[in-house]
Tab-separated table of C-alpha atoms in Angstrom:
chain	number	residue	atom	x	y	z
A	234	UNK	CA	-40.367	14.078	-5.905
A	235	UNK	CA	-44.180	15.844	-5.605
A	236	UNK	CA	-43.970	16.841	-2.142
A	237	UNK	CA	-40.794	18.310	-2.644
A	238	UNK	CA	-42.022	20.813	-5.259
A	239	UNK	CA	-45.121	21.149	-2.976
A	240	UNK	CA	-43.336	22.506	-0.187
A	241	UNK	CA	-41.179	24.742	-2.188
A	242	UNK	CA	-43.859	25.668	-4.041
A	243	UNK	CA	-45.241	28.838	-2.208
A	244	UNK	CA	-44.421	30.393	1.127
A	245	UNK	CA	-48.067	30.012	1.884
A	246	UNK	CA	-49.426	27.126	3.841
A	247	UNK	CA	-49.225	23.630	1.793
A	248	UNK	CA	-52.135	23.545	-0.301
A	249	UNK	CA	-54.070	20.488	-1.529
A	250	UNK	CA	-53.440	18.999	-4.848
A	251	UNK	CA	-55.258	17.267	-7.998
A	252	UNK	CA	-53.910	14.650	-9.384
A	253	UNK	CA	-53.139	14.540	-13.156
A	254	UNK	CA	-51.396	12.012	-15.940
A	255	UNK	CA	-48.010	11.453	-13.742
A	256	UNK	CA	-45.894	14.504	-12.427
A	257	UNK	CA	-46.820	16.565	-14.971
A	258	UNK	CA	-50.543	16.450	-13.864
A	259	UNK	CA	-49.713	17.844	-10.110
A	260	UNK	CA	-51.370	20.689	-10.128
A	261	UNK	CA	-51.311	22.788	-6.649
A	262	UNK	CA	-54.031	25.208	-6.343
A	263	UNK	CA	-54.670	27.747	-3.393
A	264	UNK	CA	-57.742	26.503	-1.507
A	265	UNK	CA	-60.630	29.136	-1.606
A	266	UNK	CA	-60.130	31.341	1.373
A	267	UNK	CA	-62.807	32.357	3.729
A	268	UNK	CA	-64.095	35.707	3.536
A	269	UNK	CA	-62.152	37.691	6.211
A	270	UNK	CA	-59.231	36.236	5.171
A	271	UNK	CA	-59.471	37.052	1.474
A	272	UNK	CA	-60.519	40.388	2.317
A	273	UNK	CA	-57.567	40.936	4.813
A	274	UNK	CA	-55.327	39.365	1.949
A	275	UNK	CA	-56.718	41.810	-0.238
A	276	UNK	CA	-56.027	44.590	1.897
A	277	UNK	CA	-52.608	43.336	2.595
A	278	UNK	CA	-51.979	43.930	-1.070
A	279	UNK	CA	-52.856	47.574	-1.405
A	280	UNK	CA	-56.605	47.174	-2.912
A	281	UNK	CA	-59.423	48.861	-1.157
A	282	UNK	CA	-61.979	46.391	0.132
A	283	UNK	CA	-64.924	46.692	-2.954
A	284	UNK	CA	-68.497	44.769	-2.968
A	285	UNK	CA	-69.443	42.024	-0.925
A	286	UNK	CA	-68.888	38.321	-0.135
A	287	UNK	CA	-69.198	37.305	-3.750
A	288	UNK	CA	-66.561	39.721	-4.986
A	289	UNK	CA	-64.099	38.694	-2.427
A	290	UNK	CA	-64.793	35.296	-3.375
A	291	UNK	CA	-64.060	36.008	-7.075
A	292	UNK	CA	-61.349	37.517	-6.080
A	293	UNK	CA	-59.921	34.968	-4.354
A	294	UNK	CA	-60.306	32.280	-7.247
A	295	UNK	CA	-58.645	34.417	-10.161
A	296	UNK	CA	-55.419	34.825	-7.180
A	297	UNK	CA	-55.563	31.019	-7.075
A	298	UNK	CA	-55.990	30.411	-10.563
A	299	UNK	CA	-52.978	32.787	-11.487
A	300	UNK	CA	-50.692	30.786	-8.739
A	301	UNK	CA	-51.383	27.279	-10.237
A	302	UNK	CA	-48.285	25.436	-10.574
A	303	UNK	CA	-46.649	22.550	-12.548
A	304	UNK	CA	-43.741	20.672	-13.536
A	305	UNK	CA	-43.634	22.005	-16.634
A	306	UNK	CA	-42.893	25.046	-15.850
A	307	UNK	CA	-40.425	25.017	-13.338
A	308	UNK	CA	-36.962	26.411	-13.903
A	309	UNK	CA	-34.449	23.591	-14.865
A	310	UNK	CA	-31.910	24.197	-12.731
A	311	UNK	CA	-33.436	23.487	-9.376
A	312	UNK	CA	-35.087	20.121	-11.256
A	313	UNK	CA	-31.298	19.367	-12.521
A	314	UNK	CA	-30.148	19.670	-8.976
A	315	UNK	CA	-32.240	17.507	-7.401
A	316	UNK	CA	-31.850	14.978	-10.298
A	317	UNK	CA	-27.878	15.137	-9.730
A	318	UNK	CA	-28.648	13.477	-6.083
A	319	UNK	CA	-30.064	10.400	-7.590
A	320	UNK	CA	-28.514	6.987	-8.607
A	321	UNK	CA	-28.491	5.712	-12.136
A	322	UNK	CA	-31.425	3.189	-11.773
A	323	UNK	CA	-33.551	6.623	-10.221
A	324	UNK	CA	-32.713	8.729	-13.022
A	325	UNK	CA	-33.561	6.100	-15.576
A	326	UNK	CA	-36.893	5.402	-13.463
A	327	UNK	CA	-37.723	9.546	-13.899
A	328	UNK	CA	-36.934	9.496	-17.365
A	329	UNK	CA	-40.632	7.577	-18.002
A	330	UNK	CA	-42.549	9.727	-15.534
A	331	UNK	CA	-42.717	12.623	-18.033
A	332	UNK	CA	-41.474	14.329	-21.009
A	333	UNK	CA	-40.026	16.874	-18.944
A	334	UNK	CA	-38.314	14.785	-16.866
A	335	UNK	CA	-37.247	12.781	-19.555
A	336	UNK	CA	-35.550	15.676	-21.023
A	337	UNK	CA	-34.035	16.454	-18.072
A	338	UNK	CA	-32.704	13.094	-16.895
A	339	UNK	CA	-30.634	12.860	-20.066
A	340	UNK	CA	-28.494	16.187	-19.870
A	341	UNK	CA	-25.037	15.222	-20.137
A	342	UNK	CA	-23.530	16.300	-16.934
A	343	UNK	CA	-26.057	14.143	-14.661
A	344	UNK	CA	-24.246	10.963	-16.641
A	345	UNK	CA	-20.673	12.499	-16.382
A	346	UNK	CA	-20.753	12.234	-13.027
A	347	UNK	CA	-22.059	8.645	-12.971
A	348	UNK	CA	-19.768	7.699	-15.697
A	349	UNK	CA	-16.878	9.001	-13.334
A	350	UNK	CA	-17.996	6.976	-10.359
A	351	UNK	CA	-19.135	3.784	-11.477
A	352	UNK	CA	-16.913	3.188	-14.559
A	353	UNK	CA	-14.014	5.644	-13.545
A	354	UNK	CA	-14.334	7.258	-17.205
A	355	UNK	CA	-12.071	10.593	-17.930
A	356	UNK	CA	-12.802	13.382	-20.822
A	357	UNK	CA	-10.050	11.414	-23.099
A	358	UNK	CA	-12.735	8.556	-22.876
A	359	UNK	CA	-15.125	10.466	-24.237
A	360	UNK	CA	-13.416	12.439	-26.601
A	361	UNK	CA	-11.860	8.922	-27.836
A	362	UNK	CA	-15.271	7.533	-28.124
A	363	UNK	CA	-16.915	10.250	-29.686
A	364	UNK	CA	-19.900	9.523	-27.479
A	365	UNK	CA	-22.230	11.436	-25.388
A	366	UNK	CA	-22.036	10.269	-21.000
A	367	UNK	CA	-25.592	8.770	-20.951
A	368	UNK	CA	-23.928	6.580	-24.172
A	369	UNK	CA	-20.725	6.170	-22.559
A	370	UNK	CA	-22.436	5.001	-19.666
A	371	UNK	CA	-24.896	2.569	-21.317
A	372	UNK	CA	-22.336	0.809	-23.161
A	373	UNK	CA	-20.034	0.302	-20.139
A	374	UNK	CA	-23.118	-1.176	-18.313
A	375	UNK	CA	-24.016	-3.764	-21.558
A	376	UNK	CA	-20.556	-5.014	-20.871
A	377	UNK	CA	-19.695	-4.618	-17.106
A	378	UNK	CA	-23.347	-3.960	-15.754
A	379	UNK	CA	-23.134	-7.221	-12.997
A	380	UNK	CA	-19.941	-5.917	-11.646
A	381	UNK	CA	-21.094	-2.384	-11.203
A	382	UNK	CA	-20.752	-2.758	-7.340
A	383	UNK	CA	-17.383	-3.702	-7.700
A	384	UNK	CA	-15.853	-2.492	-11.156
A	385	UNK	CA	-14.633	1.215	-9.629
A	386	UNK	CA	-12.974	-0.533	-6.476
A	387	UNK	CA	-11.039	-3.279	-8.570
A	388	UNK	CA	-10.469	-1.075	-11.474
A	389	UNK	CA	-8.849	2.120	-8.953
A	390	UNK	CA	-6.969	-0.912	-7.200
A	391	UNK	CA	-5.424	-1.996	-10.432
A	392	UNK	CA	-4.459	1.247	-11.810
A	393	UNK	CA	-2.605	2.579	-8.668
A	394	UNK	CA	-0.697	-0.482	-8.660
A	395	UNK	CA	0.235	-0.286	-11.999
A	396	UNK	CA	1.214	3.509	-11.873
A	397	UNK	CA	2.896	2.548	-8.897
A	398	UNK	CA	4.967	-0.204	-9.964
A	399	UNK	CA	5.444	1.404	-13.260
A	400	UNK	CA	7.842	3.989	-11.587
A	401	UNK	CA	9.437	1.674	-8.731
A	402	UNK	CA	9.762	-2.353	-10.564
A	403	UNK	CA	8.398	-1.831	-14.129
A	404	UNK	CA	9.228	-5.298	-15.283
A	405	UNK	CA	6.630	-6.730	-13.161
A	406	UNK	CA	4.033	-4.881	-15.441
A	407	UNK	CA	5.001	-6.720	-18.604
A	408	UNK	CA	3.518	-10.132	-16.857
A	409	UNK	CA	0.118	-9.221	-16.378
A	410	UNK	CA	-1.984	-10.341	-18.468
A	411	UNK	CA	-5.212	-9.032	-20.535
A	412	UNK	CA	-8.564	-9.511	-18.869
A	413	UNK	CA	-10.655	-12.505	-20.039
A	414	UNK	CA	-14.221	-12.300	-21.786
A	415	UNK	CA	-17.481	-13.262	-20.038
A	416	UNK	CA	-17.592	-16.353	-21.900
A	417	UNK	CA	-14.201	-17.494	-20.618
A	418	UNK	CA	-15.335	-17.026	-17.093
A	419	UNK	CA	-18.256	-19.074	-17.974
A	420	UNK	CA	-16.596	-21.883	-19.023
A	421	UNK	CA	-14.536	-22.100	-16.179
A	422	UNK	CA	-17.472	-22.116	-14.106
A	423	UNK	CA	-19.030	-25.048	-16.005
A	424	UNK	CA	-15.719	-26.654	-15.619
A	425	UNK	CA	-15.253	-26.739	-12.228
A	426	UNK	CA	-19.039	-27.155	-11.177
A	427	UNK	CA	-18.989	-23.916	-9.109
A	428	UNK	CA	-19.926	-20.323	-9.136
A	429	UNK	CA	-16.952	-17.539	-9.220
A	430	UNK	CA	-17.501	-14.588	-7.070
A	431	UNK	CA	-18.550	-11.486	-8.673
A	432	UNK	CA	-15.415	-9.340	-7.650
A	433	UNK	CA	-13.478	-12.210	-8.319
A	434	UNK	CA	-14.816	-12.098	-11.987
A	435	UNK	CA	-14.459	-8.484	-12.175
A	436	UNK	CA	-11.168	-8.336	-11.604
A	437	UNK	CA	-10.187	-10.899	-14.053
A	438	UNK	CA	-12.075	-8.989	-16.909
A	439	UNK	CA	-9.710	-6.250	-15.628
A	440	UNK	CA	-6.474	-8.537	-15.709
A	441	UNK	CA	-6.645	-12.447	-16.017
A	442	UNK	CA	-3.496	-12.865	-13.494
A	443	UNK	CA	-0.089	-13.074	-14.509
A	444	UNK	CA	2.685	-14.960	-16.425
A	445	UNK	CA	4.040	-17.772	-14.004
A	446	UNK	CA	7.530	-15.616	-13.251
A	447	UNK	CA	9.737	-14.516	-10.257
A	448	UNK	CA	9.301	-12.337	-8.727
A	449	UNK	CA	5.550	-12.688	-8.309
A	450	UNK	CA	2.701	-9.989	-8.149
A	451	UNK	CA	1.832	-10.998	-4.583
A	452	UNK	CA	4.759	-10.331	-2.937
A	453	UNK	CA	7.923	-11.785	-1.740
A	454	UNK	CA	9.582	-12.938	1.066
A	455	UNK	CA	13.746	-13.920	1.787
A	456	UNK	CA	15.325	-15.376	4.651
A	457	UNK	CA	18.807	-17.635	5.148
A	458	UNK	CA	18.157	-20.113	2.375
A	459	UNK	CA	14.544	-19.556	2.365
A	460	UNK	CA	12.445	-18.004	-0.479
A	461	UNK	CA	9.070	-17.164	-1.313
A	462	UNK	CA	7.263	-14.983	-3.973
A	463	UNK	CA	3.791	-15.445	-5.343
A	464	UNK	CA	2.477	-15.113	-8.831
A	465	UNK	CA	-1.621	-14.208	-8.977
A	466	UNK	CA	-2.602	-17.305	-11.231
A	467	UNK	CA	-4.225	-16.694	-14.357
A	468	UNK	CA	-7.996	-18.079	-14.733
A	469	UNK	CA	-7.148	-21.794	-16.616
A	470	UNK	CA	-4.459	-22.389	-14.249
A	471	UNK	CA	-6.472	-21.649	-10.947
A	472	UNK	CA	-9.091	-23.807	-12.464
A	473	UNK	CA	-6.508	-26.631	-13.351
A	474	UNK	CA	-5.742	-26.441	-9.406
A	475	UNK	CA	-9.332	-26.431	-8.315
A	476	UNK	CA	-9.877	-28.902	-4.956
A	477	UNK	CA	-12.383	-31.314	-4.551
A	478	UNK	CA	-10.384	-33.211	-2.193
A	479	UNK	CA	-11.676	-33.774	1.496
A	480	UNK	CA	-10.571	-30.984	3.736
A	481	UNK	CA	-9.845	-28.479	0.806
A	482	UNK	CA	-13.620	-28.957	-0.757
A	483	UNK	CA	-14.444	-26.217	-3.463
A	484	UNK	CA	-11.511	-24.049	-2.657
A	485	UNK	CA	-9.533	-22.577	-5.799
A	486	UNK	CA	-6.315	-21.280	-5.972
A	487	UNK	CA	-4.984	-17.204	-6.199
A	488	UNK	CA	-1.919	-17.384	-5.868
A	489	UNK	CA	1.375	-19.727	-6.228
A	490	UNK	CA	5.136	-20.054	-5.314
A	491	UNK	CA	7.424	-21.867	-7.735
A	492	UNK	CA	9.837	-22.560	-4.353
A	493	UNK	CA	7.642	-23.611	-1.635
A	494	UNK	CA	4.603	-24.658	-3.287
A	495	UNK	CA	2.560	-22.340	-0.951
A	496	UNK	CA	-0.876	-21.002	-2.748
A	497	UNK	CA	-3.453	-18.635	-1.263
A	498	UNK	CA	-7.109	-20.459	-1.762
A	499	UNK	CA	-10.679	-18.981	-2.127
A	500	UNK	CA	-13.556	-20.645	-0.834
A	501	UNK	CA	-16.533	-21.253	-3.445
A	502	UNK	CA	-18.901	-22.871	-1.046
A	503	UNK	CA	-19.330	-22.757	2.476
A	504	UNK	CA	-18.477	-26.011	3.427
A	505	UNK	CA	-16.189	-27.639	5.891
A	506	UNK	CA	-16.213	-24.715	8.176
A	507	UNK	CA	-15.084	-21.952	5.513
A	508	UNK	CA	-17.083	-19.040	4.262
A	509	UNK	CA	-17.758	-18.446	0.939
A	510	UNK	CA	-15.258	-15.731	-0.544
A	511	UNK	CA	-12.816	-15.804	2.257
A	512	UNK	CA	-9.053	-16.087	1.357
A	513	UNK	CA	-6.613	-18.304	3.188
A	514	UNK	CA	-3.671	-20.147	3.703
A	515	UNK	CA	-4.034	-23.668	4.135
A	516	UNK	CA	-2.082	-25.143	7.369
A	517	UNK	CA	-2.635	-28.647	7.942
A	518	UNK	CA	-3.231	-29.844	11.576
A	519	UNK	CA	0.045	-31.374	12.502
A	520	UNK	CA	-1.296	-33.323	15.363
A	521	UNK	CA	-4.194	-34.636	14.012
A	522	UNK	CA	-3.742	-38.176	12.362
A	523	UNK	CA	-6.686	-37.312	9.763
A	524	UNK	CA	-4.889	-35.580	6.910
A	525	UNK	CA	-8.151	-33.690	5.867
A	526	UNK	CA	-7.800	-31.568	9.213
A	527	UNK	CA	-6.991	-28.395	7.507
A	528	UNK	CA	-6.414	-25.169	9.460
A	529	UNK	CA	-6.509	-21.546	7.679
A	530	UNK	CA	-4.642	-18.488	7.831
A	531	UNK	CA	-7.243	-15.802	7.163
A	532	UNK	CA	-5.780	-13.252	4.960
A	533	UNK	CA	-9.267	-11.907	3.237
A	534	UNK	CA	-12.890	-11.699	3.286
A	535	UNK	CA	-13.413	-11.468	-0.103
A	536	UNK	CA	-11.594	-10.920	-2.962
A	537	UNK	CA	-12.319	-7.139	-2.582
A	538	UNK	CA	-10.631	-7.247	0.705
A	539	UNK	CA	-7.950	-9.219	-0.152
A	540	UNK	CA	-6.439	-7.522	-2.775
A	541	UNK	CA	-7.176	-3.637	-2.724
A	542	UNK	CA	-6.063	-3.701	1.252
A	543	UNK	CA	-2.845	-5.313	-0.976
A	544	UNK	CA	-2.354	-3.127	-3.224
A	545	UNK	CA	-3.099	-0.454	-0.257
A	546	UNK	CA	0.142	-1.523	1.525
A	547	UNK	CA	2.018	-1.588	-2.004
A	548	UNK	CA	1.042	1.876	-3.323
A	549	UNK	CA	1.761	3.391	0.566
A	550	UNK	CA	4.839	1.735	0.668
A	551	UNK	CA	4.165	-0.209	3.712
A	552	UNK	CA	5.516	-3.514	1.739
A	553	UNK	CA	8.912	-1.902	0.596
A	554	UNK	CA	10.443	-2.417	-2.819
A	555	UNK	CA	13.856	-4.804	-2.798
A	556	UNK	CA	15.561	-5.385	-5.636
A	557	UNK	CA	12.854	-4.957	-8.037
A	558	UNK	CA	10.244	-7.187	-5.485
A	559	UNK	CA	7.837	-6.099	-3.684
A	560	UNK	CA	8.766	-7.532	0.426
A	561	UNK	CA	5.918	-8.336	2.093
A	562	UNK	CA	6.856	-6.754	5.618
A	563	UNK	CA	5.036	-4.242	7.129
A	564	UNK	CA	6.404	-1.538	8.576
A	565	UNK	CA	4.812	1.155	11.322
A	566	UNK	CA	5.646	4.416	10.822
A	567	UNK	CA	5.941	5.102	14.742
A	568	UNK	CA	8.137	1.936	15.093
A	569	UNK	CA	11.056	4.502	15.089
A	570	UNK	CA	13.986	5.317	17.490
A	571	UNK	CA	16.679	7.407	17.592
A	572	UNK	CA	19.439	8.316	19.874
A	573	UNK	CA	21.991	10.632	19.106
A	574	UNK	CA	22.866	10.262	15.399
A	575	UNK	CA	21.325	6.926	15.042
A	576	UNK	CA	18.041	5.967	13.787
A	577	UNK	CA	16.903	2.722	14.082
A	578	UNK	CA	13.375	1.408	12.408
A	579	UNK	CA	11.800	-2.056	11.999
A	580	UNK	CA	9.315	-3.787	10.039
A	581	UNK	CA	7.822	-7.421	10.410
A	582	UNK	CA	6.248	-10.296	8.355
A	583	UNK	CA	3.984	-13.337	9.244
A	584	UNK	CA	5.587	-16.616	7.444
A	585	UNK	CA	2.484	-18.799	6.935
A	586	UNK	CA	4.287	-21.588	5.427
A	587	UNK	CA	6.699	-22.096	8.578
A	588	UNK	CA	4.142	-21.856	10.820
A	589	UNK	CA	1.462	-24.091	12.503
A	590	UNK	CA	-1.766	-24.034	14.785
A	591	UNK	CA	-1.232	-27.390	15.929
A	592	UNK	CA	0.833	-27.359	17.506
A	593	UNK	CA	1.243	-23.718	17.929
A	594	UNK	CA	4.366	-22.197	16.304
A	595	UNK	CA	4.106	-19.158	14.985
A	596	UNK	CA	6.887	-17.796	12.843
A	597	UNK	CA	7.760	-14.022	12.383
A	598	UNK	CA	10.924	-12.487	10.035
A	599	UNK	CA	11.634	-8.682	11.010
A	600	UNK	CA	13.920	-6.284	9.259
A	601	UNK	CA	15.732	-3.759	11.103
A	602	UNK	CA	17.572	-0.510	9.669
A	603	UNK	CA	19.996	0.837	11.113
A	604	UNK	CA	21.217	4.698	9.510
A	605	UNK	CA	23.549	7.235	10.724
A	606	UNK	CA	22.576	10.713	10.228
A	607	UNK	CA	24.327	12.248	6.877
A	608	UNK	CA	25.047	15.559	8.709
A	609	UNK	CA	26.931	13.280	12.105
A	610	UNK	CA	30.618	14.385	12.654
A	611	UNK	CA	32.992	12.012	11.535
A	612	UNK	CA	34.576	11.513	14.615
A	613	UNK	CA	31.279	10.188	15.871
A	614	UNK	CA	31.942	6.900	13.587
A	615	UNK	CA	31.286	3.856	15.456
A	616	UNK	CA	31.158	0.224	15.867
A	617	UNK	CA	28.013	-2.094	17.089
A	618	UNK	CA	29.522	-4.589	19.416
A	619	UNK	CA	26.189	-6.209	21.125
A	620	UNK	CA	22.813	-6.295	20.909
A	621	UNK	CA	19.884	-7.032	24.083
A	622	UNK	CA	16.464	-8.003	23.241
A	623	UNK	CA	13.697	-8.057	26.019
A	624	UNK	CA	10.915	-10.467	24.631
A	625	UNK	CA	7.146	-10.756	26.166
A	626	UNK	CA	5.050	-12.836	24.944
A	627	UNK	CA	0.835	-12.401	25.037
A	628	UNK	CA	0.687	-14.508	28.585
A	629	UNK	CA	3.132	-11.574	29.854
A	630	UNK	CA	6.125	-13.949	30.313
A	631	UNK	CA	9.561	-12.543	29.128
A	632	UNK	CA	12.776	-13.579	27.980
A	633	UNK	CA	15.715	-11.770	27.931
A	634	UNK	CA	18.622	-12.206	25.313
A	635	UNK	CA	21.868	-10.949	25.139
A	636	UNK	CA	24.898	-11.471	22.011
A	637	UNK	CA	27.680	-10.239	20.412
A	638	UNK	CA	26.814	-8.445	17.048
A	639	UNK	CA	23.571	-8.736	14.786
A	640	UNK	CA	23.684	-12.023	12.697
A	641	UNK	CA	26.796	-12.339	12.922
A	642	UNK	CA	28.172	-8.821	11.942
A	643	UNK	CA	29.656	-6.086	13.573
A	644	UNK	CA	28.500	-2.898	10.990
A	645	UNK	CA	30.646	0.132	11.357
A	646	UNK	CA	28.453	3.162	11.432
A	647	UNK	CA	29.779	6.040	9.503
A	648	UNK	CA	27.699	9.896	8.663
A	649	UNK	CA	24.964	8.571	6.125
A	650	UNK	CA	25.948	4.768	6.359
A	651	UNK	CA	22.887	2.523	6.317
A	652	UNK	CA	23.165	-0.683	7.737
A	653	UNK	CA	19.638	-3.556	7.158
A	654	UNK	CA	19.331	-7.016	8.463
A	655	UNK	CA	16.594	-9.597	8.682
A	656	UNK	CA	16.086	-12.023	11.099
A	657	UNK	CA	13.238	-14.109	13.114
A	658	UNK	CA	11.608	-15.056	16.225
A	659	UNK	CA	9.069	-17.876	16.859
A	660	UNK	CA	6.555	-18.416	19.533
A	661	UNK	CA	3.684	-20.294	20.673
A	662	UNK	CA	1.481	-17.280	21.627
A	663	UNK	CA	-0.618	-15.591	19.430
A	664	UNK	CA	1.492	-12.434	19.621
A	665	UNK	CA	4.423	-11.080	21.072
A	666	UNK	CA	6.485	-7.930	21.438
A	667	UNK	CA	10.396	-7.050	21.378
A	668	UNK	CA	12.196	-4.326	22.704
A	669	UNK	CA	15.936	-3.417	23.605
A	670	UNK	CA	19.517	-1.812	22.593
A	671	UNK	CA	22.613	-2.274	20.628
A	672	UNK	CA	25.708	-1.490	22.185
A	673	UNK	CA	28.386	0.265	20.445
A	674	UNK	CA	31.445	2.244	21.060
A	675	UNK	CA	33.562	4.996	18.801
A	676	UNK	CA	36.171	4.359	16.768
A	677	UNK	CA	37.941	7.065	18.074
A	678	UNK	CA	37.930	6.203	21.529
A	679	UNK	CA	37.052	2.693	22.504
A	680	UNK	CA	36.562	3.555	25.853
A	681	UNK	CA	33.399	5.442	24.668
A	682	UNK	CA	30.564	2.832	25.000
A	683	UNK	CA	27.051	4.026	24.727
A	684	UNK	CA	23.417	2.359	24.054
A	685	UNK	CA	21.320	2.976	21.120
A	686	UNK	CA	17.636	1.932	21.522
A	687	UNK	CA	15.556	-0.611	19.548
A	688	UNK	CA	12.182	0.676	19.951
A	689	UNK	CA	9.335	-1.986	20.476
A	690	UNK	CA	7.524	-3.639	18.005
A	691	UNK	CA	4.770	-6.069	17.645
A	692	UNK	CA	4.057	-9.261	16.209
A	693	UNK	CA	0.614	-10.816	15.869
A	694	UNK	CA	-0.644	-13.574	14.356
A	695	UNK	CA	-3.594	-13.162	11.538
A	696	UNK	CA	-7.252	-14.570	12.358
A	697	UNK	CA	-6.663	-18.122	12.278
A	698	UNK	CA	-9.946	-20.569	12.126
A	699	UNK	CA	-9.083	-24.559	13.276
A	700	UNK	CA	-10.380	-27.395	11.036
A	701	UNK	CA	-13.698	-28.449	10.830
A	702	UNK	CA	-12.512	-32.040	12.056
A	703	UNK	CA	-10.898	-31.120	15.049
A	704	UNK	CA	-13.702	-28.427	15.734
A	705	UNK	CA	-16.146	-30.554	14.848
A	706	UNK	CA	-17.950	-27.993	12.847
A	707	UNK	CA	-17.516	-24.791	14.813
A	708	UNK	CA	-16.637	-21.759	13.043
A	709	UNK	CA	-14.628	-19.682	15.795
A	710	UNK	CA	-11.976	-17.629	14.581
A	711	UNK	CA	-9.284	-18.755	17.739
A	712	UNK	CA	-6.891	-16.195	18.896
A	713	UNK	CA	-5.999	-18.313	22.160
A	714	UNK	CA	-2.878	-19.302	23.263
A	715	UNK	CA	-1.882	-22.238	24.369
A	716	UNK	CA	1.610	-22.189	25.733
A	717	UNK	CA	4.462	-19.893	26.616
A	718	UNK	CA	7.286	-21.354	24.675
A	719	UNK	CA	9.562	-18.725	22.308
A	720	UNK	CA	12.523	-18.750	20.173
A	721	UNK	CA	14.569	-16.107	19.684
A	722	UNK	CA	16.481	-17.474	16.726
A	723	UNK	CA	16.098	-17.892	13.113
A	724	UNK	CA	16.797	-21.883	13.362
A	725	UNK	CA	15.177	-24.025	11.084
A	726	UNK	CA	15.215	-27.704	9.837
A	727	UNK	CA	15.708	-27.613	6.008
A	728	UNK	CA	15.135	-30.608	3.335
A	729	UNK	CA	17.121	-31.883	1.042
A	730	UNK	CA	16.094	-29.359	-1.825
A	731	UNK	CA	16.795	-26.455	0.742
A	732	UNK	CA	13.100	-25.546	1.907
A	733	UNK	CA	12.005	-25.112	5.221
A	734	UNK	CA	10.014	-28.055	7.252
A	735	UNK	CA	7.140	-27.151	9.590
A	736	UNK	CA	7.397	-29.769	12.371
A	737	UNK	CA	6.934	-30.215	15.902
A	738	UNK	CA	9.322	-27.247	17.205
A	739	UNK	CA	11.937	-27.607	19.873
A	740	UNK	CA	11.925	-24.155	21.836
A	741	UNK	CA	15.564	-25.014	22.902
A	742	UNK	CA	16.601	-25.022	18.964
A	743	UNK	CA	19.301	-22.567	18.094
A	744	UNK	CA	20.126	-21.799	14.753
A	745	UNK	CA	23.826	-20.485	13.995
A	746	UNK	CA	22.399	-16.809	13.060
A	747	UNK	CA	21.700	-14.764	15.873
A	748	UNK	CA	18.991	-12.193	16.279
């Protein structure tokens, strides 16, 4: 700071300084000028040169004394501007340097910006509390200071999510629980014998998950007789499901689905090939004989990454609200094709509970929306007859499929009409894309047949990690394909409870419901 003040203090070349006590003691002086330069300077200010060498020296010395600067006499505005660029830690340090900086560092607008940045506080909070901005900052820091690097991101995510759901799905808000205390979090750590990541603790200080209800806060998926809806577990329930078994050591469940028993887990320690803090779906290796061979579909590198990305998808409507539930379909806004009066759009979703890494069997569902423009002419009313698909996997192998209708239906499209349906596909490479067309005929003229384009849409398996048992400790995240088989149907086997079984897939299987 002294250097900054020194450089701005005078238009003359940088003068030396004498150090006193603290910043207040830095005095900036002009060195006695040489006689010739002093005389020239004297002439420049309009005074005639008088006397000899002693007079010139005396004159230069008086001018230097009058130009002496110190922190105490600098204007407040430029100092406050400089302080406004400091973080709260540096601002507190400055308050111990001198009396002047102590007064300036307590300036209310400085702490207002810090309260907004770190604690997302507004004028209403200040009015309600009746405190200065600095006192408000200190109060929140005393309670949540260990989470200062996480609080603003997670609090904003929670506020955005609640604000959105309040308008679109208000009953889901009532399932949220109030945040827990530091003592309760410490007790859970003592119970499970592991430290919880700070971002996880921070989020649960804000909201302690939700009640075990359906639909769950963390998204749903429905396909034929398969249904999944994940609740965000409260800290007590999560601690009760803490894993110590081989293959899942030190893993804490974050979510739970009543219908499938599916959970997403967070690794609390870097053991068995996992990285501390990452979030994943467990996927038992169905080829290995060892039950501890657990593969993983990675859903987040940290709790903050996992939760904020999910909230972003919800509030930006990447995940649609259907029947008061958040459905985890991803819609690419560019995945739209218009043919005449008819528009077709596609969204997709990966189903980890129906997928496996060994053997490679990746299960995707997709939702297609067909709509006719409201201003279309009534005589343009038409009916869907057939479908055509061109399916290309990651190895470049192409499969073509033709068939009547869509999932057994032959929708009639009239002006303003919307028809949506969901279907699925399985494949054994880590990605594939599909495109095609529907064939329609006009109701008034069955001879008039035309094709409606289905836009190309991509389905990419999330990153996964093979089990430490299979990889012998390797931490490589895989994206390699192992075979070319794919299926263009939503066929599956159901157990006696109506839930899907993930077994060794038969690529020739077909279900009575077609794409």
